[in-house]
Short mmCIF file of C-alpha atoms and ligand atoms in Angstrom, two decimals:
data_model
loop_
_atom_site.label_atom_id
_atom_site.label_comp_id
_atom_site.label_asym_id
_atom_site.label_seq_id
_atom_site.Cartn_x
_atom_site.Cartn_y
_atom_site.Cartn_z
CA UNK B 16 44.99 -3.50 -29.79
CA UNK B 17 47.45 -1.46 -28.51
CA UNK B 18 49.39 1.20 -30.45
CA UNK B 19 53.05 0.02 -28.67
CA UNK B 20 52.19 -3.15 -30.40
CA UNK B 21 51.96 -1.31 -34.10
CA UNK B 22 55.48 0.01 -34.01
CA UNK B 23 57.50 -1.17 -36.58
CA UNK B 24 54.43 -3.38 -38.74
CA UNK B 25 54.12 -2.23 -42.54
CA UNK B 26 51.36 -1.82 -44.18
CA UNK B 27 50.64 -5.59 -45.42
CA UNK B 28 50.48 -5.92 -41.65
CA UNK B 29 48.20 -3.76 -40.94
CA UNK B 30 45.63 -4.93 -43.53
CA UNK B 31 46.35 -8.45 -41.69
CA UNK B 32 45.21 -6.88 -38.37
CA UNK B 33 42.20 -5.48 -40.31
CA UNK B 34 41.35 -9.01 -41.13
CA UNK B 35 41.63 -10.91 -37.57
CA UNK B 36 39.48 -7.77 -35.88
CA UNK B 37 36.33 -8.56 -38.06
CA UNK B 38 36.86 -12.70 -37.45
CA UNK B 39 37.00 -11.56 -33.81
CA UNK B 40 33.45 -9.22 -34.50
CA UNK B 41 32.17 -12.27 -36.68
CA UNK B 42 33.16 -14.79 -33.32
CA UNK B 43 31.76 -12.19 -30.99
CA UNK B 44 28.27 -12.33 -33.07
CA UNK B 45 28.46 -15.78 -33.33
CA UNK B 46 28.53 -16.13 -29.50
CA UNK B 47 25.79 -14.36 -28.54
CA UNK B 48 23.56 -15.88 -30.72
CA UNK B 49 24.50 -19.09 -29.10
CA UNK B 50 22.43 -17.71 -26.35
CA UNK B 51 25.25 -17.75 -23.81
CA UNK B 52 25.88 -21.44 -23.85
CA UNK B 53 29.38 -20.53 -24.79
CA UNK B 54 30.69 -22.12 -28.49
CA UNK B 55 34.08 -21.94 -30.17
CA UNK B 56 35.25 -19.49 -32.56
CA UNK B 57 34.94 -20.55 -36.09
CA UNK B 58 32.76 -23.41 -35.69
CA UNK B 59 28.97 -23.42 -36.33
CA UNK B 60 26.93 -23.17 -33.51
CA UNK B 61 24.66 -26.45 -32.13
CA UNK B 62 21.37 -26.98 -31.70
CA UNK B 63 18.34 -24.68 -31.80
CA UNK B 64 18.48 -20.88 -30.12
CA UNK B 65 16.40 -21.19 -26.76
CA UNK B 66 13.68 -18.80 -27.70
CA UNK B 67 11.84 -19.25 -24.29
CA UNK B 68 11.59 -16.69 -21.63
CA UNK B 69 11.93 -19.10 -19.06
CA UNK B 70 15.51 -19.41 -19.69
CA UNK B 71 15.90 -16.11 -17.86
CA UNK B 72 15.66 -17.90 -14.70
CA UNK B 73 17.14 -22.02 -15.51
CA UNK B 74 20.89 -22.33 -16.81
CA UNK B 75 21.03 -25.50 -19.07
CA UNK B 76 23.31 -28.40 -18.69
CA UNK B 77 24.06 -31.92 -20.19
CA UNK B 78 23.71 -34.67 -17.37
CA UNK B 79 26.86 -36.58 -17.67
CA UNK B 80 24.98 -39.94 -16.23
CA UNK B 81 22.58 -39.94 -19.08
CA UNK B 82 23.83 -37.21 -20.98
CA UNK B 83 20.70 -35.25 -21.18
CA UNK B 84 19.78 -32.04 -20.93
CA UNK B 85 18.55 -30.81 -17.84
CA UNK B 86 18.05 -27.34 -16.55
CA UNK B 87 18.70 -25.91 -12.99
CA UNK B 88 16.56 -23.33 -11.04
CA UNK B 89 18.97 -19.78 -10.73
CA UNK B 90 17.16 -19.30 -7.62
CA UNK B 91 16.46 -22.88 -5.55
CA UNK B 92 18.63 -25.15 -7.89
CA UNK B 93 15.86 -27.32 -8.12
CA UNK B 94 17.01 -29.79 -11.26
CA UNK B 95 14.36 -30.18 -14.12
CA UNK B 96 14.77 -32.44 -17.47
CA UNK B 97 14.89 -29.80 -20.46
CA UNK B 98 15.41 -32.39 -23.26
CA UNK B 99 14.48 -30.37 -26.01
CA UNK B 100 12.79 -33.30 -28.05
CA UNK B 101 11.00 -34.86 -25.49
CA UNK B 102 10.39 -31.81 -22.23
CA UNK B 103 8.49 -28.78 -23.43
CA UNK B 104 9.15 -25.78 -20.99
CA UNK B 105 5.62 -25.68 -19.18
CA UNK B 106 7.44 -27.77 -15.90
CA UNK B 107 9.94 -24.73 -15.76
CA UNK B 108 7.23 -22.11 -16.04
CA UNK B 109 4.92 -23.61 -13.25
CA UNK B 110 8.21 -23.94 -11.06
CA UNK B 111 8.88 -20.20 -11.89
CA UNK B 112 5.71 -19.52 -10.76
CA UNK B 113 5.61 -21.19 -7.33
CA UNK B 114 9.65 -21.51 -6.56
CA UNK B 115 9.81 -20.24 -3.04
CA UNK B 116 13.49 -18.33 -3.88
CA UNK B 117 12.25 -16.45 -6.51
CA UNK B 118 12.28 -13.03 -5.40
CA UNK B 119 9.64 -11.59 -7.64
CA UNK B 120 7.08 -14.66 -6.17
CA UNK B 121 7.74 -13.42 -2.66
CA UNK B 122 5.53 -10.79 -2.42
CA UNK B 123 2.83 -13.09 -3.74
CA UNK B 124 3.32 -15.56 -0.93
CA UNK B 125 0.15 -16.15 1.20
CA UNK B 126 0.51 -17.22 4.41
CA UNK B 127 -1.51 -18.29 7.21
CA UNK B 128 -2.39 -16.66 10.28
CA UNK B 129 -4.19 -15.43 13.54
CA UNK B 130 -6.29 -12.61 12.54
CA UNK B 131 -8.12 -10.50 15.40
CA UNK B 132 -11.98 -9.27 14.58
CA UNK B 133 -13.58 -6.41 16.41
CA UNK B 134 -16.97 -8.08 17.18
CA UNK B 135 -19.37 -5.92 19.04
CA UNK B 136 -17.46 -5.22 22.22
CA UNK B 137 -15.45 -8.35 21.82
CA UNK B 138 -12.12 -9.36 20.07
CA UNK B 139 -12.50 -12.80 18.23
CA UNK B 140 -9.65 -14.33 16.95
CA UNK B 141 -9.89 -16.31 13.58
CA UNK B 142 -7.70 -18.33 11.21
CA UNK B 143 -7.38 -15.76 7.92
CA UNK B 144 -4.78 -15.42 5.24
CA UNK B 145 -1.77 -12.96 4.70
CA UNK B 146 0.19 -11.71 1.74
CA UNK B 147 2.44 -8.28 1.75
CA UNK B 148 0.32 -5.86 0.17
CA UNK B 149 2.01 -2.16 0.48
CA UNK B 150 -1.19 -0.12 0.32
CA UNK B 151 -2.80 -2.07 2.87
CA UNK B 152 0.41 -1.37 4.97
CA UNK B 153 0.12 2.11 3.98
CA UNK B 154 -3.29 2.31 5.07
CA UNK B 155 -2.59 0.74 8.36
CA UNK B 156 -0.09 2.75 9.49
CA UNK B 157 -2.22 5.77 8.92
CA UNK B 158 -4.75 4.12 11.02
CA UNK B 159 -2.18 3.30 13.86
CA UNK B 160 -1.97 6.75 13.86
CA UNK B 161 -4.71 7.64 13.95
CA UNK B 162 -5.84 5.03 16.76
CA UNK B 163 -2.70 5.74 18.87
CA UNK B 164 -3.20 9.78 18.71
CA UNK B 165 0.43 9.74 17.64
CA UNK B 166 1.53 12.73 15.52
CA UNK B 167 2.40 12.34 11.88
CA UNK B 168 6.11 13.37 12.12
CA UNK B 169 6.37 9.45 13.88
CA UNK B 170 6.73 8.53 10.21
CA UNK B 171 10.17 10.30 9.87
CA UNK B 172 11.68 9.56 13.02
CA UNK B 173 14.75 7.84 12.87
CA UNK B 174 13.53 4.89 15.34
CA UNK B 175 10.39 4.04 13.13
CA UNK B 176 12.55 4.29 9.90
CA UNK B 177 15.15 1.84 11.24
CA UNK B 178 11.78 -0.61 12.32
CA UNK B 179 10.93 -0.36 8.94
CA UNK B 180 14.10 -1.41 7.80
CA UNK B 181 13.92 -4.57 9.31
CA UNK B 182 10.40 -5.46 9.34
CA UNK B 183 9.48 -4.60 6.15
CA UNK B 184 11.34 -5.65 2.88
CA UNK B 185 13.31 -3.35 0.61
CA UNK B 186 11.06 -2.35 -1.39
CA UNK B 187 8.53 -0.68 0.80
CA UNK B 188 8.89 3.13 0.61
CA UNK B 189 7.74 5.22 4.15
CA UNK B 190 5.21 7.34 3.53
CA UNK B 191 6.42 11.00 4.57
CA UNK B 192 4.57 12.97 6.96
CA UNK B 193 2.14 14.80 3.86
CA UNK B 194 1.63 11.52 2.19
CA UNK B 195 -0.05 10.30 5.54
CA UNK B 196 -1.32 14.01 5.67
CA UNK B 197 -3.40 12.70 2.93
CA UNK B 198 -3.95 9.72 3.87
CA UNK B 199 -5.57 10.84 7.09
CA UNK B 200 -7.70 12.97 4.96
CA UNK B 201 -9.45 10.56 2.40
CA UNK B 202 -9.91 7.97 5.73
CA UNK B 203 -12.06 10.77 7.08
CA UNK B 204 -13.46 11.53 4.20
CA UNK B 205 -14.34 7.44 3.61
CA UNK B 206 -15.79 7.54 7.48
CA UNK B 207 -17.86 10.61 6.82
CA UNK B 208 -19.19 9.17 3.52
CA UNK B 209 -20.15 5.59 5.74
CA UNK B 210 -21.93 7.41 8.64
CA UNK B 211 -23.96 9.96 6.29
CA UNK B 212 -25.08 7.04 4.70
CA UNK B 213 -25.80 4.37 8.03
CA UNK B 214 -27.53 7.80 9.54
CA UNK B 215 -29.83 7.84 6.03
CA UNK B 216 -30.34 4.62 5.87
CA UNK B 217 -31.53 4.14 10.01
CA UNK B 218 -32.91 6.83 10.33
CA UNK B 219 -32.26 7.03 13.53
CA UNK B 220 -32.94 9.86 16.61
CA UNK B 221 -29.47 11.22 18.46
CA UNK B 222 -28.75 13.37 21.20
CA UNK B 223 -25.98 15.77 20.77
CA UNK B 224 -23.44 17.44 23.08
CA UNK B 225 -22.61 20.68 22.29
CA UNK B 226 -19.60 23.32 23.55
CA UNK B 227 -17.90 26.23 22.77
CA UNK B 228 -14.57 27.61 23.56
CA UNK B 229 -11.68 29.63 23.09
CA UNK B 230 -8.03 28.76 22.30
CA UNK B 231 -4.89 30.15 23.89
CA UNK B 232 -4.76 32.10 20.03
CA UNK B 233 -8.01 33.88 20.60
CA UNK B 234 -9.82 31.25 17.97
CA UNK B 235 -13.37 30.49 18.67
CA UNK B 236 -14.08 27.21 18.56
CA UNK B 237 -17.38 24.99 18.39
CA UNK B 238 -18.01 21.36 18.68
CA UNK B 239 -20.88 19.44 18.22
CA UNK B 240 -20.98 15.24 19.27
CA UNK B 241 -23.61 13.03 18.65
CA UNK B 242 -24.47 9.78 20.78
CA UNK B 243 -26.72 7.61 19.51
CA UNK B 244 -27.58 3.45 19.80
CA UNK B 245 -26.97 1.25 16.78
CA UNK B 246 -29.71 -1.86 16.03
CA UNK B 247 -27.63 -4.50 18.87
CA UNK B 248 -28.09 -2.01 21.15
CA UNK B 249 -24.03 -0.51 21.34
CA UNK B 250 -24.00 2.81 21.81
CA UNK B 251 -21.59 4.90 19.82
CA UNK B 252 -20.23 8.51 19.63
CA UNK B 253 -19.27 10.85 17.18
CA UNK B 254 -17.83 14.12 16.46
CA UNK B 255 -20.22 16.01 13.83
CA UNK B 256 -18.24 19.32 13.89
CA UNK B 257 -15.18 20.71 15.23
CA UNK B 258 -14.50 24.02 13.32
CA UNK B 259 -13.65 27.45 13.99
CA UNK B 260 -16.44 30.10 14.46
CA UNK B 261 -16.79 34.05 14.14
CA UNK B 262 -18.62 34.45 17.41
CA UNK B 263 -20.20 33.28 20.76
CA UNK B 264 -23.38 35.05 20.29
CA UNK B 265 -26.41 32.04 20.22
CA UNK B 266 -28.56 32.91 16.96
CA UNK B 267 -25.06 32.57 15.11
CA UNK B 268 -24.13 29.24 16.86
CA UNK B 269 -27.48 27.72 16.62
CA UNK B 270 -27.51 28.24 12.63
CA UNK B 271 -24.04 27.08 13.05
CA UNK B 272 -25.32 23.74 14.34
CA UNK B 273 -28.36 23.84 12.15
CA UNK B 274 -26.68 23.92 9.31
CA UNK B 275 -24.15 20.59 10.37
CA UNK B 276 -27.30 18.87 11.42
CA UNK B 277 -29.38 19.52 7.84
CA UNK B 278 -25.43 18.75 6.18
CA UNK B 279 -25.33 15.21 7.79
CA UNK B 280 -29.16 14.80 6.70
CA UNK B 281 -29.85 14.09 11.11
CA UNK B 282 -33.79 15.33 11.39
CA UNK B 283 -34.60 13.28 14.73
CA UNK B 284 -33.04 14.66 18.18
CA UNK B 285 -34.25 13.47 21.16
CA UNK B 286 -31.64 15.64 23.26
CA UNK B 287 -28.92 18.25 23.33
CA UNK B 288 -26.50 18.79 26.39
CA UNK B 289 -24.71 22.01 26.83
CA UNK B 290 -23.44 24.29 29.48
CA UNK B 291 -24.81 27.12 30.82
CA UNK B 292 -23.16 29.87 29.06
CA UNK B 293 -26.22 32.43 28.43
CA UNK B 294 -25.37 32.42 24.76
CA UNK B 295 -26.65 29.04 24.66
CA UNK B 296 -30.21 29.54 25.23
CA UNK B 297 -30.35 31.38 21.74
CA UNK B 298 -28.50 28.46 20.46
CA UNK B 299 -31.16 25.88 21.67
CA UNK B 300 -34.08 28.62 20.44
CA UNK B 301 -32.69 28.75 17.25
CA UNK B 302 -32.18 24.56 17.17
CA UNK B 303 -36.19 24.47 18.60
CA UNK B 304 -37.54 26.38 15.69
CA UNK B 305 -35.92 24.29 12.97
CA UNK B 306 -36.56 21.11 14.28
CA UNK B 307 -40.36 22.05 14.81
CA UNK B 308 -40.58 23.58 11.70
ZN1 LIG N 426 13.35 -22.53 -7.95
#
């Protein structure tokens, strides 16, 4: 109440105004227990207190053709019975659980769809299923990055941000260039994990390709490939080593390599190609002796 309005009121008054502010409180109470359904000051309320959790997501109303209670979807406005005497609430929970417009269902939606398989050489397209699943989007845009060589500022350019944006719903967060930093990290740490363990386990012979060079910032580098063919006959490469070394001299290379070959647990070679830098032929002495050791 305002104070312009006290001017002028003695003090019986006053205790008067006392009085009305706690029947207003008392009302005020009286109404939210109600449970929103509305009620009139001073009366008692009706019926029981909806106690259900479901009613976070129907709003209640009498039917005026059969003057029932029914109970309407906040998000579809799908009508369900709600008598309380004769419809428990288990109809409105399994529509909660499947309504289509309910926004926290929408990320649980499975759909169907086209899904592409890399089969040997071949791409075979199959019918699979699809929900939204953010670290599996996460993990696929690392791997588009990967895959496309792209560089990992693409993440926070304004262009991919905006695609986001659209394609994506609201509550996807972009990855920033060190979270995919990381991400690029554990995938090659999951690969390296994988082929240490197919090499174990197949025991297989490879040939390797070895070279050696330096950068435009005097860095020494050395890099070591292996090529080798898988059970159906595909042949496959991969880098072993790529890491920066002290010298070119050949006993230090070849314990260099000897040491990534013992690392990856590789026993059997059948080759090594290199170039004819003089520093190699220590490299392949030094590879001889600990293969035929
Ligand atoms: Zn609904």
């Amino acid at each position: 109440m305002e104070i312009d309005h006290l001017d002028g009121i003695n003090q019986a008054d006053m205790s008067n105004v006392a009085n009305i502010d706690v029947t207003i409180a008392n009302n005020a109470i009286e109404l939210l227990n109600n449970d929103g359904e509305g009620g009139n000051f001073g009366k008692k309320r009706k019926g029981v207190q909806k106690r259900s959790k479901v009613w976070l997501h129907f709003i209640a109303f009498d039917d005026p053709v059969t003057s029932q209670q029914k109970a309407r979807c906040n998000y579809c406005g799908k009508v369900l019975c709600a008598e309380p005497r004769r419809n428990g609430t288990s109809t409105m929970n399994g529509h909660i659980e499947c309504c289509l417009k309910n926004p926290s269902n929408l990320k649980n939606n499975t759909l169907l769809k086209y899904v592409s398989k890399i089969d040997g050489s071949k791409t075979v397209i199959d019918l699979g299923t699809w929900k939204f699943d953010e670290g599996a989007v996460k993990r696929a845009l690392a791997e588009m990055l990967i895959i496309d060589e792209d560089s990992f500022s693409l993440v926070e350019k304004l262009g991919f941000k905006r695609f986001c944006e659209v394609a994506l719903p609201p509550t996807f967060k972009i990855p920033s260039r060190r979270t995919i930093t990381r991400q690029y990290y554990d995938i090659y740490v999951e690969h390296r994990i994988a082929l240490k363990n197919y090499f174990k386990e197949s025991n297989l012979r490879v040939s390797l390709t070895n070279d050696t060079w330096t950068s435009l910032q005097r860095i020494t580098y050395m890099s070591l490939t292996a090529h080798f063919i898988d059970a159906k006959w595909k042949l496959h490469k991969k880098i072993l080593c790529f890491c920066p070394v002290d010298s070119h001299k050949g006993d230090e290379l070849g314990d260099l390599l000897v040491r990534c070959l013992k690392d990856w647990g590789l026993k059997k070679i059948y080759a090594l190609t290199a170039d004819n830098a003089s520093a190699n032929d220590g490299l392949v002495r030094v590879l001889k002796d600990a293969v035929n050791k």
